Amino acid sequence: MKNILITGGTGLVGQRLTQILLEKGYAVRYLSRSAGTTAQGVQKYKWDLKNQTIDQEAISWADAIINLAGANVGEGRWTKKRKKDLYDSRIDSVNLLHDYIKAAPNYKDKVFISASAIGLYGFGTTDDQFTEQSKPANDFLATLTKDWEVAMDKVASLGIRTAKLRVGVVLSNEGGALPKIAKPIKLFAGAALGSGKQLLSWIHIDDLCRLFIAALENESYQGAYNAVAPNPVSNKEFTVSVAKELKKPLFLPPVPAFMLNLLLGEMASIATRGSYVDCQKVIQQGFEYEYSDHQEALKDLL
Ligand SMILES: NC(=O)c1ccc[n+]([C@@H]2O[C@H](COP(=O)([O-])OP(=O)(O)OC[C@H]3O[C@@H](n4cnc5c(N)ncnc54)[C@H](OP(=O)(O)O)[C@@H]3O)[C@@H](O)[C@H]2O)c1
């Protein structure tokens, strides 16, 4: 297994994953909304979700497909149109991949590893712990993720080894949640959000990429895995740790949830609410985290 096709490879996770895969000697190409070559020299095949087409060569070239594509959940208010983009970019894309994989020669030899999300479980109280067996919730993100996984299961039903990594909040200094949390702190305007008690089930980007590669290389990975670090942390404790690492004071009171709701609408829920997601299954697979503690992760990233 040498040729790895990454959908959404141009994104935050995809770029770091590409670096690590190339260092390990894999060949990497992307399936993207635009064809061409990235600044790093990665070839991009084009897919067109609206017209339901994929450059056929992409699928025949790939030994394995890592699916990371999807419009960004943390960017822009969740208007009706935005919700449709978030939905179609995930569900239509996997359904399209399914159709093309099914039509490819020797398709059963391929491997399919996909991002999913812990949003599947909804938001819990501090007493709830979500395992891979927990029931999906009913809010927008949970429904989106549930339908996304149904599409992944259709790929699995072709007889292809399929692993679904339910990704938590990815910590990276290149994008995602951490720079958004760090920026106001750097400007002396940092504060916890909402009650501050909501739990953040996070994962360091390098551990996430290593987990994708473990799932790729180890045939025993099949089905769903919670891709989070072992020690979730409250929003308040995390904010205090970021400030400490940046050597900045934190003196403002928490930003009330209602203000965030006014500013961000329904999307505010991803900042003001949280969940404790359990990673025992990943540990039982033999995966060893480099960053189990959020303070170690922040020391590395900030
Ligand atoms: N980052 C997190 O904290 C987090 C948490 C939970 C789950 N996840 C999941 O993990 C995956 C990777 O996350 P990420 O942070 O790397 O995502 P990202 O930076 O937002 O990148 C995702 C990629 O998806 C493609 N894309 C964007 N909008 C699209 C659309 N409307 N239709 C089709 N493709 C579109 C883009 O690639 P092209 O421009 O090349 O087409 C983009 O580079 C995503 O599926 C995300 O939902 C991430």
PDB file of N, CA and C in Angstrom, residues 1 8 15 33 46 106 112 129 154 178 185 257 275 292:
ATOM      1  N   MET A   1       0.848  -1.190   0.000  1.00  0.00           N
ATOM      2  CA  MET A   1       0.000   0.000   0.000  1.00  0.00           C
ATOM      3  C   MET A   1       0.888   1.246   0.000  1.00  0.00           C
ATOM      4  N   GLY A   8      -9.796  16.548   0.520  1.00  0.00           N
ATOM      5  CA  GLY A   8      -9.640  17.659   1.473  1.00  0.00           C
ATOM      6  C   GLY A   8      -8.219  17.735   2.023  1.00  0.00           C
ATOM      7  N   GLN A  15      -2.752  18.775   5.387  1.00  0.00           N
ATOM      8  CA  GLN A  15      -1.390  19.253   5.098  1.00  0.00           C
ATOM      9  C   GLN A  15      -0.364  18.618   6.025  1.00  0.00           C
ATOM     10  N   ARG A  33     -11.388  20.289  -5.013  1.00  0.00           N
ATOM     11  CA  ARG A  33     -12.336  20.989  -5.887  1.00  0.00           C
ATOM     12  C   ARG A  33     -11.637  21.671  -7.044  1.00  0.00           C
ATOM     13  N   LYS A  46      -9.248  16.449  -9.696  1.00  0.00           N
ATOM     14  CA  LYS A  46     -10.453  17.252  -9.425  1.00  0.00           C
ATOM     15  C   LYS A  46     -11.686  16.363  -9.241  1.00  0.00           C
ATOM     16  N   ASN A 106     -10.676  -4.163  -9.147  1.00  0.00           N
ATOM     17  CA  ASN A 106      -9.988  -4.595  -7.911  1.00  0.00           C
ATOM     18  C   ASN A 106     -10.272  -3.678  -6.718  1.00  0.00           C
ATOM     19  N   PHE A 112     -10.298   2.358   3.082  1.00  0.00           N
ATOM     20  CA  PHE A 112     -10.957   3.656   3.210  1.00  0.00           C
ATOM     21  C   PHE A 112     -10.916   4.099   4.671  1.00  0.00           C
ATOM     22  N   GLN A 129     -19.954  10.303  29.727  1.00  0.00           N
ATOM     23  CA  GLN A 129     -18.726   9.915  29.007  1.00  0.00           C
ATOM     24  C   GLN A 129     -19.164   9.154  27.779  1.00  0.00           C
ATOM     25  N   LYS A 154     -21.724   2.603   3.814  1.00  0.00           N
ATOM     26  CA  LYS A 154     -22.046   2.094   2.470  1.00  0.00           C
ATOM     27  C   LYS A 154     -20.758   1.678   1.749  1.00  0.00           C
ATOM     28  N   LEU A 178      -7.358  26.475  18.300  1.00  0.00           N
ATOM     29  CA  LEU A 178      -6.329  27.053  19.180  1.00  0.00           C
ATOM     30  C   LEU A 178      -5.962  28.502  18.832  1.00  0.00           C
ATOM     31  N   ILE A 185      -6.291  36.303  23.848  1.00  0.00           N
ATOM     32  CA  ILE A 185      -5.418  36.261  25.033  1.00  0.00           C
ATOM     33  C   ILE A 185      -4.154  37.080  24.760  1.00  0.00           C
ATOM     34  N   ALA A 257     -22.786  33.056  27.643  1.00  0.00           N
ATOM     35  CA  ALA A 257     -23.243  32.236  26.514  1.00  0.00           C
ATOM     36  C   ALA A 257     -24.237  33.012  25.641  1.00  0.00           C
ATOM     37  N   SER A 275     -18.209  18.058  25.539  1.00  0.00           N
ATOM     38  CA  SER A 275     -18.506  16.669  25.864  1.00  0.00           C
ATOM     39  C   SER A 275     -17.226  15.959  26.289  1.00  0.00           C
ATOM     40  N   SER A 292      -0.808  13.425  25.901  1.00  0.00           N
ATOM     41  CA  SER A 292      -2.001  12.988  26.634  1.00  0.00           C
ATOM     42  C   SER A 292      -2.542  14.117  27.481  1.00  0.00           C
TER      43      SER A 292
END
